[in-house]
């Protein structure tokens, strides 16, 4: 990625919740002492998509296509499972055009983390209703109230296999930092849905509106035996629907007993963890190693 002064370059609107998320990341990357050579931030399209450019530390970043951040991230992680992969995408990006990728990343339980900058609108394109804007709400760019029902990101993630599911609030910088840290350290596919005020286009779910409602969740989210899964998921989904009066923040669910996709791959490819695609030679003595017969031979299935 090109080098620049991220602070001068940043063009998010004044008061945008994205600044809170970025500040959380600045604090956590210092705390985790991450090896930046092995840390990549993958984003989609939208205001959140600019995050890799503004990231406070020298990381690797890739700003991809609308709705496809998870698909790119999956490719990076599976070709090089030693990489720490953090995905940052918007609510329109993730639950609109990217909904299929969101569902399938959960089913696979890939060992990476997704942060959703959830502001209820498509901010970069002037505030159209996104899939998380509730029905009946009329933000300032809409000529009439929204007639679509909204997606509940927490409930959706829990029903499709995410093994770490949390909700943060962009201006609770320390709380969000802790949630992102837990998501990165979790073994499996993690979602942190971050309520992110967009002062330019969402004049309903504002910073003040959230501050009156948010509180810390008081459930034990950790699964200690697979028998507990239905009860823990039901409890988490039920709490995730609290919204109008009170909005819970924190970890809704955490289960490290489910095998990750990388572990499932290793069952079929025993040397996958030490001879993963990113370090395999693609050519030897002028001959491509991608010849089908050679691949079969290497896997001893020919
Ligand atoms: Fe933030 Fe909204 Fe401005 Fe985008 S349009 S930078 S989300 S305030
Ligand atoms: Mg959005």
XYZ file of C-alpha atoms and ligand atoms in Angstrom:
311
model
C 0.000 0.000 0.000
C 1.201 3.521 -0.766
C 2.631 5.499 2.143
C 0.917 8.711 3.247
C -0.087 10.653 6.323
C -3.357 8.886 7.185
C -4.598 11.737 9.393
C -4.245 14.411 6.712
C -5.600 12.123 4.027
C -8.749 11.070 5.922
C -11.938 12.417 4.267
C -14.663 10.935 6.487
C -17.258 13.552 7.535
C -16.757 15.362 10.834
C -18.389 13.391 13.656
C -18.546 10.118 11.716
C -18.604 6.989 13.898
C -15.894 5.517 11.678
C -13.362 7.648 13.573
C -14.328 5.831 16.793
C -13.765 2.438 15.151
C -10.409 3.550 13.774
C -9.360 4.802 17.218
C -10.323 1.430 18.746
C -8.121 -0.269 16.162
C -5.225 2.066 16.824
C -5.374 1.176 20.531
C -5.759 -2.554 20.004
C -2.988 -2.944 17.461
C -0.635 -1.312 19.963
C -1.844 -3.650 22.715
C -1.730 -6.852 20.668
C 1.732 -6.053 19.301
C 0.697 -7.590 16.003
C 3.260 -8.546 13.438
C 2.142 -6.136 10.723
C 3.783 -8.208 8.008
C 1.316 -10.937 8.885
C -1.750 -8.757 9.356
C -4.055 -7.747 6.524
C -7.158 -5.558 6.539
C -9.617 -6.289 3.727
C -12.437 -3.858 2.957
C -15.346 -3.577 0.535
C -16.917 -0.447 -0.969
C -18.437 2.406 1.017
C -17.146 4.828 3.627
C -15.925 1.840 5.703
C -14.048 0.599 2.629
C -11.525 3.397 3.075
C -10.345 2.035 6.430
C -7.200 0.258 5.136
C -5.990 3.599 3.700
C -6.503 5.398 7.018
C -5.240 2.606 9.263
C -2.893 4.021 11.871
C -0.206 1.351 11.576
C 1.778 0.073 8.617
C -0.334 -2.887 7.704
C -1.115 -4.665 4.490
C -4.500 -3.611 3.197
C -6.714 -4.322 0.239
C -9.723 -2.221 -0.784
C -11.825 -4.620 -2.841
C -15.225 -4.709 -4.576
C -18.729 -3.989 -3.310
C -19.954 -6.942 -1.249
C -16.856 -9.028 -1.977
C -14.565 -8.261 0.955
C -15.348 -11.619 2.590
C -14.673 -13.463 -0.674
C -11.244 -11.804 -1.045
C -10.508 -12.400 2.631
C -11.441 -16.074 2.320
C -8.960 -16.453 -0.540
C -6.187 -14.754 1.445
C -6.814 -16.790 4.589
C -7.092 -20.156 2.869
C -4.046 -19.622 0.682
C -2.046 -18.426 3.698
C -3.585 -19.553 7.008
C -0.699 -17.963 8.938
C -2.075 -14.487 8.074
C -4.248 -12.610 10.573
C -7.168 -11.408 8.430
C -9.490 -8.586 9.507
C -12.407 -7.688 7.246
C -14.106 -4.283 7.433
C -17.302 -3.658 5.523
C -20.474 -1.620 5.666
C -23.988 -2.821 6.427
C -25.112 -2.330 2.816
C -21.934 -3.999 1.604
C -22.317 -7.010 3.937
C -26.070 -7.617 4.163
C -27.135 -6.367 0.703
C -24.955 -7.400 -2.215
C -22.611 -9.397 0.048
C -25.303 -11.381 1.912
C -24.401 -14.691 0.252
C -20.743 -14.338 1.219
C -21.792 -13.435 4.773
C -23.870 -16.610 5.103
C -21.241 -18.920 3.615
C -18.365 -17.511 5.689
C -20.388 -18.534 8.759
C -21.024 -22.070 7.482
C -17.310 -22.537 6.919
C -16.204 -21.070 10.258
C -13.059 -19.599 8.696
C -10.631 -18.331 11.331
C -10.932 -14.580 10.697
C -12.869 -11.548 11.941
C -15.448 -9.304 10.263
C -16.219 -5.808 11.555
C -19.399 -4.280 10.161
C -19.631 -0.480 10.219
C -23.422 -0.512 10.704
C -25.045 2.881 10.099
C -28.367 1.911 8.460
C -27.618 3.779 5.236
C -25.455 3.689 2.117
C -23.453 6.728 3.262
C -21.018 7.020 0.361
C -23.861 7.256 -2.176
C -25.843 9.866 -0.203
C -27.896 7.922 2.300
C -30.213 5.376 0.666
C -31.795 2.861 3.110
C -29.532 -0.110 3.797
C -30.674 -3.602 4.903
C -30.280 -2.680 8.600
C -32.546 0.418 8.521
C -35.789 -0.476 10.300
C -39.117 -0.417 8.456
C -41.015 2.852 8.887
C -37.882 4.956 9.476
C -37.341 7.990 7.263
C -33.791 9.239 7.325
C -33.123 12.579 5.713
C -32.312 11.368 2.195
C -35.449 9.233 1.887
C -38.503 10.795 0.247
C -40.775 8.382 2.185
C -40.321 6.027 5.177
C -38.470 2.778 4.490
C -40.915 0.013 3.437
C -38.450 -2.913 3.782
C -38.012 -4.965 6.929
C -34.529 -4.885 8.395
C -31.977 -7.654 8.854
C -30.876 -8.372 12.422
C -27.114 -8.999 11.918
C -26.699 -10.764 15.272
C -29.582 -13.193 14.705
C -28.511 -13.852 11.109
C -24.906 -14.579 12.137
C -26.062 -16.937 14.879
C -28.280 -18.870 12.490
C -25.592 -19.419 9.857
C -22.701 -20.641 11.999
C -20.629 -17.643 13.213
C -18.894 -18.845 16.353
C -18.191 -15.397 17.830
C -20.938 -12.788 17.640
C -20.762 -9.381 19.282
C -22.172 -5.869 19.013
C -20.234 -2.675 19.679
C -20.940 1.066 19.559
C -18.473 3.181 17.604
C -18.158 5.876 20.266
C -17.600 3.371 23.058
C -13.969 3.264 21.957
C -12.622 1.104 24.779
C -15.549 -1.319 24.729
C -15.290 -1.734 20.949
C -11.525 -2.178 21.202
C -12.038 -5.082 23.626
C -14.640 -6.692 21.340
C -12.399 -6.427 18.255
C -9.505 -7.848 20.241
C -11.619 -10.840 21.328
C -12.834 -11.310 17.733
C -9.247 -11.372 16.400
C -8.141 -13.823 19.097
C -11.198 -16.082 18.662
C -10.630 -19.407 16.882
C -13.266 -19.323 14.132
C -15.436 -16.888 12.198
C -16.147 -13.775 14.236
C -18.575 -10.897 13.692
C -18.531 -7.586 15.512
C -21.519 -5.534 14.358
C -20.571 -1.963 15.276
C -23.374 0.593 15.583
C -21.818 3.517 13.746
C -23.579 6.887 13.656
C -23.567 8.565 10.228
C -24.280 12.217 11.071
C -24.486 13.184 7.403
C -27.328 10.865 6.365
C -28.847 9.037 9.345
C -30.560 11.658 11.525
C -32.496 8.992 13.504
C -29.825 6.640 14.900
C -27.518 9.410 16.062
C -24.750 9.366 18.617
C -27.164 10.867 21.221
C -29.943 8.386 20.301
C -27.594 5.456 20.890
C -26.052 6.871 24.070
C -29.520 6.930 25.724
C -30.102 3.254 24.935
C -26.898 1.226 24.978
C -26.006 -0.939 27.969
C -23.687 -3.884 28.598
C -25.101 -7.346 27.995
C -25.340 -9.566 31.082
C -25.340 -13.129 29.710
C -22.659 -15.834 29.751
C -21.942 -16.226 26.006
C -19.296 -18.960 26.174
C -20.248 -22.469 25.023
C -18.504 -25.102 27.166
C -20.172 -28.181 25.682
C -21.974 -28.678 22.375
C -25.137 -29.642 24.306
C -25.411 -25.983 25.351
C -25.530 -24.654 21.785
C -29.342 -24.452 21.253
C -29.951 -22.783 24.604
C -27.070 -20.279 24.188
C -28.116 -19.405 20.625
C -31.759 -18.945 21.623
C -30.812 -16.689 24.531
C -28.510 -14.611 22.322
C -31.077 -14.230 19.512
C -33.773 -13.235 21.949
C -31.584 -10.475 23.472
C -30.467 -9.263 20.036
C -34.027 -8.074 19.286
C -33.982 -5.489 22.104
C -33.852 -2.188 20.261
C -36.378 0.628 20.792
C -35.794 1.285 24.507
C -32.556 -0.522 25.311
C -29.789 -1.852 23.062
C -27.382 -4.458 24.459
C -23.661 -4.300 23.646
C -21.069 -7.007 24.162
C -20.472 -10.644 23.273
C -23.691 -12.544 22.489
C -22.109 -15.911 21.699
C -18.704 -17.594 21.670
C -18.020 -21.216 20.734
C -14.524 -22.549 20.052
C -15.627 -26.186 19.962
C -16.612 -26.104 16.267
C -13.772 -27.066 13.863
C -12.544 -24.218 11.700
C -12.505 -24.501 7.910
C -8.712 -24.738 8.034
C -8.976 -27.727 10.403
C -11.534 -29.336 8.085
C -9.177 -28.822 5.120
C -6.321 -30.405 7.034
C -8.372 -33.572 7.446
C -8.352 -33.929 3.644
C -4.889 -32.449 3.045
C -2.632 -33.546 5.950
C 0.214 -31.082 5.169
C -2.105 -28.109 4.540
C -0.867 -26.192 7.600
C 2.828 -26.480 6.627
C 2.565 -26.537 2.835
C -0.285 -24.142 2.167
C -0.809 -22.688 -1.336
C 0.935 -19.350 -0.703
C 4.318 -21.046 -0.109
C 4.057 -23.770 -2.715
C 6.396 -23.504 -5.703
C 4.413 -22.754 -8.810
C 7.248 -23.774 -11.127
C 10.144 -26.227 -11.011
C 12.851 -26.549 -13.707
C 10.744 -24.537 -16.107
C 7.683 -26.711 -15.639
C 4.510 -25.510 -13.950
C 3.576 -27.334 -10.768
C -0.044 -26.635 -11.489
C -0.170 -29.463 -14.041
C -3.148 -31.544 -12.911
C -1.298 -34.894 -12.858
C 1.463 -33.400 -10.691
C -1.034 -32.059 -8.212
C -2.691 -35.464 -7.950
C 0.713 -37.095 -7.530
C 1.644 -34.663 -4.768
C -1.565 -35.531 -2.954
C -0.907 -39.264 -3.537
C -4.349 -39.813 -4.997
C -3.305 -40.515 -8.612
Fe -19.357 8.744 7.879
Fe -21.803 8.987 6.883
Fe -19.893 10.722 6.170
Fe -19.797 8.215 5.332
S -21.372 9.711 4.808
S -18.061 9.407 6.154
S -20.617 7.074 7.085
S -20.760 10.448 8.220
Mg -23.814 1.736 5.706
